[in-house]
XYZ file of C-alpha atoms in Angstrom:
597
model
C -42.904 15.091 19.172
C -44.521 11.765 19.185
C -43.486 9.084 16.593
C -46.559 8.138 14.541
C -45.074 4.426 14.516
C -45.360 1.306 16.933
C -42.879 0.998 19.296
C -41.617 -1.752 19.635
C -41.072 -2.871 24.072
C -37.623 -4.945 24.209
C -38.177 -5.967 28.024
C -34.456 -7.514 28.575
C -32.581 -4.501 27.522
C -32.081 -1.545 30.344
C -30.961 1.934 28.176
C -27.727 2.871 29.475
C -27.914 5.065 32.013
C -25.457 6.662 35.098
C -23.240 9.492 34.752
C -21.467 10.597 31.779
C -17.981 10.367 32.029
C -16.075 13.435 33.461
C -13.628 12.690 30.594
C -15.877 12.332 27.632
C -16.343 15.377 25.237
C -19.443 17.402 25.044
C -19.896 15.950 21.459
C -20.391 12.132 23.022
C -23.350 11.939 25.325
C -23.150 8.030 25.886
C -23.892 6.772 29.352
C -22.727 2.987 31.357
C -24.266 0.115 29.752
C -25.534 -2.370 32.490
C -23.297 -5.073 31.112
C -20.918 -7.013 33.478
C -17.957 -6.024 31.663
C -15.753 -5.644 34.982
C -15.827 -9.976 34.747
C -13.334 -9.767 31.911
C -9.513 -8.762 32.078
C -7.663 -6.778 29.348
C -5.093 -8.907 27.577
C -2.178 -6.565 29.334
C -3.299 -8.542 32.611
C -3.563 -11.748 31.322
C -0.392 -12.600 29.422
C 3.407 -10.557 29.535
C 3.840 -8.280 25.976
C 7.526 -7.974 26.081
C 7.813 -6.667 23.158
C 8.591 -2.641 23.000
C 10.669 -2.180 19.762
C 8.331 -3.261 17.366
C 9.482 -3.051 13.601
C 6.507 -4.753 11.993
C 4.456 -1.798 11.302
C 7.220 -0.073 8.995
C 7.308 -3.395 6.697
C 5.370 -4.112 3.776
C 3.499 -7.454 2.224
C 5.232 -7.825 -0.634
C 5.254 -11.478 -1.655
C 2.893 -14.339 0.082
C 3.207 -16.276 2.381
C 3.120 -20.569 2.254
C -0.885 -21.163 2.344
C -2.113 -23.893 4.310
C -5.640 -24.863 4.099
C -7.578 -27.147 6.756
C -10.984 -27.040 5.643
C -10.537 -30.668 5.531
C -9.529 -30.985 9.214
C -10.146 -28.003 11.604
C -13.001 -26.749 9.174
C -14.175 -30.227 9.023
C -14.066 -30.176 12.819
C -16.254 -27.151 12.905
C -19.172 -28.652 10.844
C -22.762 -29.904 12.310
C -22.485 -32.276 9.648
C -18.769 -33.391 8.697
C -17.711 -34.183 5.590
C -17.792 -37.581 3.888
C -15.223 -38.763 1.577
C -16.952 -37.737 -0.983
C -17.404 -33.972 -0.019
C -13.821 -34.218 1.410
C -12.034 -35.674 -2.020
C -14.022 -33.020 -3.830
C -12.805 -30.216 -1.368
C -9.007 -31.569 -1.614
C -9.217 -31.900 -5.748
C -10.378 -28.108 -5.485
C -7.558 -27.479 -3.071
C -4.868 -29.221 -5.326
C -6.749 -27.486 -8.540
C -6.153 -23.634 -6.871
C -2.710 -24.299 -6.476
C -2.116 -24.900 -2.776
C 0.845 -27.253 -1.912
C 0.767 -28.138 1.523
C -2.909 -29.375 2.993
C -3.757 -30.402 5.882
C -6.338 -33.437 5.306
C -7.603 -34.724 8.568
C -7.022 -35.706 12.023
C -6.476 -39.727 11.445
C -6.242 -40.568 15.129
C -10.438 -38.647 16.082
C -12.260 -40.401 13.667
C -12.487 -43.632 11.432
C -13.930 -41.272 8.432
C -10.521 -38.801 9.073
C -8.133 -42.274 8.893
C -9.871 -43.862 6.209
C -9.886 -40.166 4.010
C -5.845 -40.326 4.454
C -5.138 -44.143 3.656
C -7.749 -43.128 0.560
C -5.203 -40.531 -0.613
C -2.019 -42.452 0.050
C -3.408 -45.478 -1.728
C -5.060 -43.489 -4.888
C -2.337 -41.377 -6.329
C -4.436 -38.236 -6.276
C -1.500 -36.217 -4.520
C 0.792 -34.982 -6.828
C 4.246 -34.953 -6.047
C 4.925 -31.422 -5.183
C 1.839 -31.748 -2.691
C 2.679 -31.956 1.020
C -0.418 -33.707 3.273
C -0.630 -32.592 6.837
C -1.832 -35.103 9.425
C -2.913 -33.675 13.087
C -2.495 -35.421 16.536
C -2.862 -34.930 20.132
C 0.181 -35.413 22.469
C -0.413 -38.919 23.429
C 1.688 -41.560 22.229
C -1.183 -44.222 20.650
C -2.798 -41.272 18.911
C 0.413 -40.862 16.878
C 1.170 -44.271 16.738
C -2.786 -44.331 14.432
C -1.236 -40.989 12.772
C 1.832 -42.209 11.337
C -0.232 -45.407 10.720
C -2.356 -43.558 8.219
C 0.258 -41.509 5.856
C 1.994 -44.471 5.370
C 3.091 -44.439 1.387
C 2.568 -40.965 1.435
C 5.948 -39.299 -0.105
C 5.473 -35.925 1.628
C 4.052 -35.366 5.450
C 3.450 -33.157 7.581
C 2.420 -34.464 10.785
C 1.268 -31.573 13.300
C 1.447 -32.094 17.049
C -0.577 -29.992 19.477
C -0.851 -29.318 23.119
C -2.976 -26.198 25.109
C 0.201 -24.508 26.766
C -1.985 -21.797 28.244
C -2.019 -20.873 32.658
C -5.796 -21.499 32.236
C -5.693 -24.381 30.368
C -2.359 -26.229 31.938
C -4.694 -25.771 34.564
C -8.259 -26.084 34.229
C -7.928 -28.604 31.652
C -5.131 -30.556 31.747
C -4.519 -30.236 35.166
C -0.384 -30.027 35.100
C 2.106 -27.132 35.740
C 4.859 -25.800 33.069
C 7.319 -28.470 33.556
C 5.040 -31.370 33.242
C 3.303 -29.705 30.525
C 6.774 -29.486 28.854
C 7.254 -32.890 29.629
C 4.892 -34.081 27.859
C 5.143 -32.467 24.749
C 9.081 -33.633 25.071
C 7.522 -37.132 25.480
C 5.328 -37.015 22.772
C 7.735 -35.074 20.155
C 10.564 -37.944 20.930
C 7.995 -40.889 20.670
C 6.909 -39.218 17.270
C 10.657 -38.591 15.653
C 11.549 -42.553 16.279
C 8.040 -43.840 14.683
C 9.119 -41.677 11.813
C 12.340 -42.901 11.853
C 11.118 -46.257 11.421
C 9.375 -45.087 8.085
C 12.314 -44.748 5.525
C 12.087 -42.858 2.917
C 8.663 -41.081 3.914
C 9.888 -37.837 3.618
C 7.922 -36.873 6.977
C 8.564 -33.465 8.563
C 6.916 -32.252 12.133
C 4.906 -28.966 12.771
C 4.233 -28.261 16.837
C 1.382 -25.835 17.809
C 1.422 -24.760 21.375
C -2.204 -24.200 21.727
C -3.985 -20.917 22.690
C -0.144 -19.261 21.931
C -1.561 -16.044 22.247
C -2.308 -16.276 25.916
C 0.887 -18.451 26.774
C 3.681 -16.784 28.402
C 6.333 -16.180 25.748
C 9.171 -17.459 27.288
C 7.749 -20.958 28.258
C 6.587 -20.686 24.514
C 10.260 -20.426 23.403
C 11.439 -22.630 25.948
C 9.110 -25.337 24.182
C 9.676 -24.392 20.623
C 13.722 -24.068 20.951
C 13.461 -27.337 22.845
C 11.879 -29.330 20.008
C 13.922 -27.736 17.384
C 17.061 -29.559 18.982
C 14.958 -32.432 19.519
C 13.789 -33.329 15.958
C 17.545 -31.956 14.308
C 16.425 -29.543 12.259
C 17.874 -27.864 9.740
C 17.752 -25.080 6.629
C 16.670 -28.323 4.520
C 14.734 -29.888 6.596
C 12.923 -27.282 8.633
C 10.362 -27.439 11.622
C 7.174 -25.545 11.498
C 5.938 -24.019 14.094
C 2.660 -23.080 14.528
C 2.009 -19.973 16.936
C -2.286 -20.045 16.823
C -4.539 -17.193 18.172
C -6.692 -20.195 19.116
C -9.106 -17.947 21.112
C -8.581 -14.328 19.327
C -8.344 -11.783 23.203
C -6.839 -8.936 21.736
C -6.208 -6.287 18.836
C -4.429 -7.293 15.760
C -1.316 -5.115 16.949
C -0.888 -7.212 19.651
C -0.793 -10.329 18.244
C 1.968 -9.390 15.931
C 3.950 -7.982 18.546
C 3.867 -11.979 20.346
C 4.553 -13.041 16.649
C 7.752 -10.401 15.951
C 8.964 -11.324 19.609
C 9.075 -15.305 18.813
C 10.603 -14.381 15.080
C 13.387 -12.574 17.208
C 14.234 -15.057 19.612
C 13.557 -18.630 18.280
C 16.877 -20.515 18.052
C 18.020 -21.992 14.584
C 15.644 -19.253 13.198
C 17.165 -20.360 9.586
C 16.133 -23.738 10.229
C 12.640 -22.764 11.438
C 8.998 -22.048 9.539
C 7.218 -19.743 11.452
C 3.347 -20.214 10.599
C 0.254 -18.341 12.514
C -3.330 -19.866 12.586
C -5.665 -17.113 13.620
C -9.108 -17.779 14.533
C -11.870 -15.029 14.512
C -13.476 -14.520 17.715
C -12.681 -10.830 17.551
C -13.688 -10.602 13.811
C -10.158 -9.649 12.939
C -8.648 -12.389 11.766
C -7.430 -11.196 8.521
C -6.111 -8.020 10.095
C -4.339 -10.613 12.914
C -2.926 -12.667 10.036
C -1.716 -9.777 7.689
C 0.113 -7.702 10.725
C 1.633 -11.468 11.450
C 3.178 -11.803 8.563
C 4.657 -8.287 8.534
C 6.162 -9.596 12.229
C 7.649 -12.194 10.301
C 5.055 -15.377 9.920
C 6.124 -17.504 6.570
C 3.146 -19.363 6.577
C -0.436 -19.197 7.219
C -3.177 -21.838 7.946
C -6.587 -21.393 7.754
C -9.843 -22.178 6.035
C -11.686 -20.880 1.985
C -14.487 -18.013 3.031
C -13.071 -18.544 6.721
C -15.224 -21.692 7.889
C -14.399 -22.726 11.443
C -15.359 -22.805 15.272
C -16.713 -20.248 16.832
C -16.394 -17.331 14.622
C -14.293 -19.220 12.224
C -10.632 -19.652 11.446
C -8.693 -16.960 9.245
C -10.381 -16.649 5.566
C -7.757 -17.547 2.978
C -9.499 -16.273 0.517
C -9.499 -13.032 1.980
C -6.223 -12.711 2.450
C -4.990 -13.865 -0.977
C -7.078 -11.599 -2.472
C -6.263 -8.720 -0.502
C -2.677 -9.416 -1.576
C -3.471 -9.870 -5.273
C -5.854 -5.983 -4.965
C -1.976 -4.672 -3.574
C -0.420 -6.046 -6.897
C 1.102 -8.688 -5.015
C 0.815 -12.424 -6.673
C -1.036 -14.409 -4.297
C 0.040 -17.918 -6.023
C -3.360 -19.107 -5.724
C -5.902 -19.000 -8.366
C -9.650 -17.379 -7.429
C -9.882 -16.382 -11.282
C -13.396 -18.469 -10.752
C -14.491 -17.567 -7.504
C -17.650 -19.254 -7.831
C -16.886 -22.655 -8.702
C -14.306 -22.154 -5.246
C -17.792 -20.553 -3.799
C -20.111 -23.582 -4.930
C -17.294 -26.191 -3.495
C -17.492 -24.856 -0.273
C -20.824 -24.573 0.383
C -21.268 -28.317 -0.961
C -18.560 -29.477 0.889
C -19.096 -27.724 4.255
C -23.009 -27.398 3.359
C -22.727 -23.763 5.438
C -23.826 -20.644 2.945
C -21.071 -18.010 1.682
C -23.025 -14.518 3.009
C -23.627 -12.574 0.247
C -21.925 -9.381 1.505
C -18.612 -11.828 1.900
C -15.586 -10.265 0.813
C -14.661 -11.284 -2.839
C -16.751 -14.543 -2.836
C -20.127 -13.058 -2.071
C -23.350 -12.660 -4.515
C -23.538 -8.495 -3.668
C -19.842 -7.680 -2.995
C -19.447 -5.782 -6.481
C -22.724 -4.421 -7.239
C -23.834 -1.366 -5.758
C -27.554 0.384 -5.648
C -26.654 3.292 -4.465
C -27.132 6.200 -7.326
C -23.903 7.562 -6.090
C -21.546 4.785 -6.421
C -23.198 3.617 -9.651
C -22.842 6.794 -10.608
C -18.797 6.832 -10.289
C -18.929 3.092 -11.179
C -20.362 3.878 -14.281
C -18.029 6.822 -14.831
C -14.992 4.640 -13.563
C -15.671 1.931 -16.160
C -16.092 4.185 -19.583
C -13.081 6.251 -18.200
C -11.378 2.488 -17.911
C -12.140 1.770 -21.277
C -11.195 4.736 -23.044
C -7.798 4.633 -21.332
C -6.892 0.898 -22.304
C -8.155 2.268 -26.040
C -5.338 4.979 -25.967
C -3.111 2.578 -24.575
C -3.929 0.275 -27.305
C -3.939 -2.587 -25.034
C -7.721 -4.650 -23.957
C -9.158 -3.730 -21.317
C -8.226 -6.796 -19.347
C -4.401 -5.968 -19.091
C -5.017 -2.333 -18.468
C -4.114 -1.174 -14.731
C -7.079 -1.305 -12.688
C -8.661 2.309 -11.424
C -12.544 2.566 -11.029
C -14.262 3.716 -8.074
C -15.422 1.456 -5.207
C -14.165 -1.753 -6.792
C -10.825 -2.644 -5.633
C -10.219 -5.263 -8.279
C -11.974 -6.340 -11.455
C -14.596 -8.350 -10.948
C -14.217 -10.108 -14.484
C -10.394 -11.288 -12.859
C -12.603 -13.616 -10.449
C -14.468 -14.678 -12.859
C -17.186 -12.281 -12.397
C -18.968 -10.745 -15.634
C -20.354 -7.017 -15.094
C -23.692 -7.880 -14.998
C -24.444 -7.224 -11.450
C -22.084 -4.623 -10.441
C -24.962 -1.759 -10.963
C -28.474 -2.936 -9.643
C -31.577 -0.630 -9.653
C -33.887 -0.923 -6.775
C -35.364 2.568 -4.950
C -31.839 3.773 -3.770
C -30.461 3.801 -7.286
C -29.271 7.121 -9.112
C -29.537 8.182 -12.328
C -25.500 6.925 -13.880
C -26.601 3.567 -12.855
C -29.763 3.229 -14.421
C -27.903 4.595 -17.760
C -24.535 2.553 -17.370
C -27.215 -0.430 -17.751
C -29.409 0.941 -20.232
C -26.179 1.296 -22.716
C -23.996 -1.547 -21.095
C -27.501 -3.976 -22.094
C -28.733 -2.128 -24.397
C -26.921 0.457 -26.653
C -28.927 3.537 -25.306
C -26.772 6.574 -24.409
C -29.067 8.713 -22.485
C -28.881 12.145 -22.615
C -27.332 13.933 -19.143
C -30.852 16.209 -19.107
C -32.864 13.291 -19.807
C -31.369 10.999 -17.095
C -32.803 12.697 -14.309
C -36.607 12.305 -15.754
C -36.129 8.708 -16.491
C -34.968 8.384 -12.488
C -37.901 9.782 -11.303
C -39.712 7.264 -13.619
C -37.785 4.158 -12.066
C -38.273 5.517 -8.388
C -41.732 5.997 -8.754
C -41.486 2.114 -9.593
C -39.357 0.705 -7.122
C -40.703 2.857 -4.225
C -43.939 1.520 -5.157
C -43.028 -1.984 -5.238
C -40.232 -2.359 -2.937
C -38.267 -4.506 -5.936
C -35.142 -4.016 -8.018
C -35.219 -4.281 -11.645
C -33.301 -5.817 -14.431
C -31.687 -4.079 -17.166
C -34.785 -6.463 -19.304
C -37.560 -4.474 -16.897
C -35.555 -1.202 -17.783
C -35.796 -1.124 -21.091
C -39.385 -2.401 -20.611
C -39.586 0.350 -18.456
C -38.360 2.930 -20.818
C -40.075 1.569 -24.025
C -42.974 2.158 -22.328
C -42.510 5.029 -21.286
C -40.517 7.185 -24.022
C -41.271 5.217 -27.598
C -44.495 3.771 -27.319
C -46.019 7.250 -27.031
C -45.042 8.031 -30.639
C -47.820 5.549 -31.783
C -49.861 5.114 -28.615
C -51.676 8.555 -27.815
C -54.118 11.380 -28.567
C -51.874 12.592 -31.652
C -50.499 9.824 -34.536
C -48.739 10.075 -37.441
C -50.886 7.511 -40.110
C -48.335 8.464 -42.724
C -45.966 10.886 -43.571
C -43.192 11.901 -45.904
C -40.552 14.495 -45.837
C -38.623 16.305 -48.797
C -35.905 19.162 -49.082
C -37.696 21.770 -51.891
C -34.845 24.179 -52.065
C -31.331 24.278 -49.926
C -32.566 24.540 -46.129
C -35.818 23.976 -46.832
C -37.991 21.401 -46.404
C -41.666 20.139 -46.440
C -43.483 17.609 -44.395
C -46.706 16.231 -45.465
C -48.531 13.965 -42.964
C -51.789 12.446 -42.418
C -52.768 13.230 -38.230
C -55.216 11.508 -36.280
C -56.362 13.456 -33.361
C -59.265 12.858 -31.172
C -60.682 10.353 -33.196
C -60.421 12.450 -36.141
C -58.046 12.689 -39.505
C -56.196 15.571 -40.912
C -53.931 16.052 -43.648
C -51.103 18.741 -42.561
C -48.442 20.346 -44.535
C -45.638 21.978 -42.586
C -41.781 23.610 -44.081
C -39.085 24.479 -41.826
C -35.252 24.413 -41.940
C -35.214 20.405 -41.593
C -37.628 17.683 -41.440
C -38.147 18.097 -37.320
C -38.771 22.101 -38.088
C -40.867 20.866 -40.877
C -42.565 18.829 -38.646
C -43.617 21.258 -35.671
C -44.473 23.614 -38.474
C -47.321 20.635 -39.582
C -48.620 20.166 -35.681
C -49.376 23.910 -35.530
C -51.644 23.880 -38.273
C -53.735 21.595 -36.011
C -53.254 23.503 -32.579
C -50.475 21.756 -30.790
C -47.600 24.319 -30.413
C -44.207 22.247 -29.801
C -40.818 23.856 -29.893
C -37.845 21.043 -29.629
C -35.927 22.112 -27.002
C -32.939 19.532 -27.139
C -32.178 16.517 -29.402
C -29.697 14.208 -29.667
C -29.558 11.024 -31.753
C -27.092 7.777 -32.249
C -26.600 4.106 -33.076
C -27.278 1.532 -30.623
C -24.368 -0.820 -32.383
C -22.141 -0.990 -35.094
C -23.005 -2.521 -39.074
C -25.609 -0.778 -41.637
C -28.862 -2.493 -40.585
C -28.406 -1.535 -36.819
C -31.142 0.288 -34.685
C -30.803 4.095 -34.196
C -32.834 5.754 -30.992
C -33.509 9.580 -31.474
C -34.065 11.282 -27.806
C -36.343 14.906 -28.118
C -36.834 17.546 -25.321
C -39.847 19.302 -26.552
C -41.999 22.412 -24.961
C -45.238 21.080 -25.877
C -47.969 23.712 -25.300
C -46.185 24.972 -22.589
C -45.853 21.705 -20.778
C -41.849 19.991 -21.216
C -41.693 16.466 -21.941
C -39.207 13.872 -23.533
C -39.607 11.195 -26.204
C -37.691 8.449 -27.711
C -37.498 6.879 -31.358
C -36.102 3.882 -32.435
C -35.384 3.042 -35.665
C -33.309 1.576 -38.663
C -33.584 4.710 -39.682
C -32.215 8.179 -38.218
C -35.096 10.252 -39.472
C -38.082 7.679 -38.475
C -36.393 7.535 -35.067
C -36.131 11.756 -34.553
C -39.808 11.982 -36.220
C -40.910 9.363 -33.475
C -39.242 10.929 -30.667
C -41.077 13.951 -31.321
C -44.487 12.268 -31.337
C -43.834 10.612 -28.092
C -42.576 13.868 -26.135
C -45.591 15.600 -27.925
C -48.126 12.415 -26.470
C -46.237 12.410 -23.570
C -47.118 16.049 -22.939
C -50.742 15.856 -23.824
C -51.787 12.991 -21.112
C -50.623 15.113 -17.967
């Protein structure tokens, strides 16, 4: 069968082709792509994976870990356009605001901006005292000599020495083999414990990362680490960090938190030792990375807000907190106004927040699907009605509606957008926003019609619409009728002559003509059909169903008929201060409604 469509010629792709694989099922038909991938080496053959008696994936998260953002340095690092002290005080103040106590604000020794940001905090007293700053460095002596230049006065320090420590870095880049390597991280740690000893009082504590950990061999990683925990004396009260980073991310999650559980095993003075990850994202799993980590036995976790970074980014914070906090877990940061964090970033770092982001974006809890919003819409009523019998609010009740793992309004987050309508959209949703905006409680039979109604829109006009163009959308289309078609009511009045019975007198205009009618039935709507058939228009009211659209005496009611209208089924609203004006409506409309097909 040929496609009616353009096709559309992509002249550097080749279609995988070759043989099948003898070992592939019948149900998988997929043939060799092209691609070179025989240039790149599993992680099995690039770096030793002693580890065989794993225990991390048994464990549970059950309290966080110490959060470290760098935004303000390796986000920084990452921008086309770094930050100024401007964007980077407003960045730390948000930092500070969310409850993070440790920050890592710059690399003093790369940049005058960096240097100048630090001395600006040490000399302004906008660190509070239960605030650590972090201050990065390369191994060279005269770039920490400029480090510990800049957090002078600071009370609390961090500063964070680095080297690469990886076979294809020791030697493509640095040019040096494990011992000299070693050697000059020895140098550089000893050369930065006496310039802090020459600061008393400063309170200054040392983090080591050996760069690219992830591909290092593990035991010249412990040889390091174990080396400069002796080295810089530490101890259960003074502890060393360090920092084991899947700089370049070369493997699955599992993986890396085997190399993690392996170094938590074997690193001496363990007690006397943080052990912090910094995953990157190259794979796009660095929340996964970071989360199995900490089950290996990370305490602490760097990284950036919304995942900002090189590359691919560094490990989203945000993320991970959050995913803690859906698990019931405290993540000791507050998001409970995700955007203001949101609108921060993007200032600061000038880089959008994609609106499918987890937590932070725009569309991450609304849903146009007619299925979801269907069980969204189901979720929240059933939400409310159980906090009622629990006689607590809503807010405080536990949290259990379909496709939203948390509540969006404990972000910040009203319920505004969680149900959009656009062409995919189902019939729940368009009702959940019809009576979440508007007080109308559609009836189940009715929702179905109105869908089609909406659909016919959207399809037409490739758009969504707002709950306003709903309700603009159903005026139109279910009131308006009443007074807008081939067969009005100029006046009318209704009585009850004897105990169920009653009489409707009403002046009709019909084809450009007026007629008084007199109808009885068993109630006013009875009464009512009764009064249409004198003039020819057979209607029998198939379904009806009426309510308030809010509480107190003087608020609107909206009637809803099903009516048979000369054989031809149609609905019709009314809406009304009062009950029987809205049902008398309703009845007009369906009965208008039915006589323009």
């Amino acid at each position: 069968m040929t496609s009616s469509l353009a096709t559309t010629a992509f002249p550097t792709l080749r279609t995988p082709s070759g043989d099948i694989p003898a070992d592939a099922p019948g149900w998988n038909p997929q043939r060799p792509s092209a691609m070179p991938h025989h240039r790149y080496q599993p992680v099995q053959e690039r770096v030793a994976l002693p580890l065989v008696d794993r225990t991390w994936p048994s464990r549970r998260l059950e309290q966080a870990p110490l959060w470290v953002p760098v935004d303000l340095r390796d986000g920084n690092q990452a921008l086309a356009e770094p930050m100024d002290t401007e964007r980077k005080r407003r960045m730390f103040d948000l930092l500070v605001t969310m409850g993070f106590k440790e920050i890592e604000v710059g690399y003093p020794s790369a940049s005058r901006t960096d240097f100048d940001f630090v001395r600006h905090l040490a000399q302004s007293g906008a660190v509070p005292d239960d605030v650590t700053i972090s201050v990065f460095t390369a191994a060279r002596r005269d770039l920490i000599d400029r480090t510990i230049a800049s957090i002078e006065g600071l009370p609390h320090a961090v500063v964070h020495l680095y080297t690469a420590t990886a076979p294809t870095w020791r030697n493509v880049v640095l040019g040096r083999s494990r011992p000299e390597v070693h050697e000059l991280i020895r140098d550089a740690a000893t050369h930065l414990m006496r310039r802090a000893e020459e600061q008393p009082g400063a309170g200054i504590r040392f983090e080591f990362s050996p760069e690219v950990f992830n591909l290092t061999e593990p035991d010249f990683v412990l040889e390091i680490c174990n080396s400069l925990t002796e080295l810089w004396e530490a101890s259960p009260d003074r502890p060393v960090i360090h920092n084991l980073p899947a700089t370049v991310e070369i493997a699955t999650p599992n993986v890396y938190a085997d190399q993690i559980e392996y170094m938590d095993r074997h690193l001496a003075r363990r007690d006397s030792v943080i052990l912090s990850v910094h995953p990157h994202n190259d794979r796009g799993t660095g929340v996964a990375c970071a989360e199995l980590a900490v089950l290996a036995g990370a305490q602490r976790v760097e990284g950036c807000l919304f995942g900002n970074g090189e590359r691919t980014g560094n490990v989203d914070l945000v993320t991970l907190a959050l995913n803690l906090y859906a698990q019931g877990v405290n993540p000791m940061i507050d998001f409970s106004d995700i955007d203001a964090v949101r609108e921060v970033a993007e200032h600061c770092n000038r880089l959008p927040v994609h609106p499918r982001h987890p937590y932070g974006g725009d569309l991450v809890h609304t849903a146009f699907s007619g299925t979801h919003q269907d069980a969204i819409a189901k979720g929240m009523a059933h939400h409310a009605k159980h906090a009622a019998e629990k006689g607590v609010p809503a807010a405080e009740a536990s949290w259990a509606v379909p496709y939203l793992p948390i509540d969006p309004n404990d972000i910040g987050r009203t319920y505004e957008e969680v149900i959009r309508i656009n062409s995919q959209s189902g019939k729940g949703g368009i009702a959940h926003l019809l009576h979440t905006h508007h007080g109308l409680d559609l009836p189940q039979a009715m929702r179905p019609d109105f869908s089609r109604t909406v659909q016919h829109i959207t399809d037409a006009t490739g758009q969504e619409l707002t709950h306003k163009e709903l309700w603009d959308l159903f005026r139109t289309t279910y009131i308006a009728p009443a007074q807008d078609g081939p067969v009005t009511l100029l006046d009318w009045s209704t009585r009850e002559t004897a105990p169920g019975q009653h009489e409707f007198v009403c002046t009709l205009r019909a084809d450009g003509h007026e007629q008084s009618c007199r109808g009885t039935g068993n109630g006013p709507l009875s009464a009512l059909t009764d009064a249409l058939r004198t003039m020819g228009v057979g209607v029998d009211i198939l379904g009806y169903t009426e309510h308030a659209t809010a509480t107190g005496p003087g608020s609107p009611a909206v009637a809803y008929a099903e009516c048979r209208v000369d054989g031809i089924v149609r609905w019709g609203a009314g809406w009304d201060t009062s009950v029987l004006t809205s049902s008398v409506h309703a009845v007009m409309a369906a009965v208008n409604r039915a006589g323009r097909v």
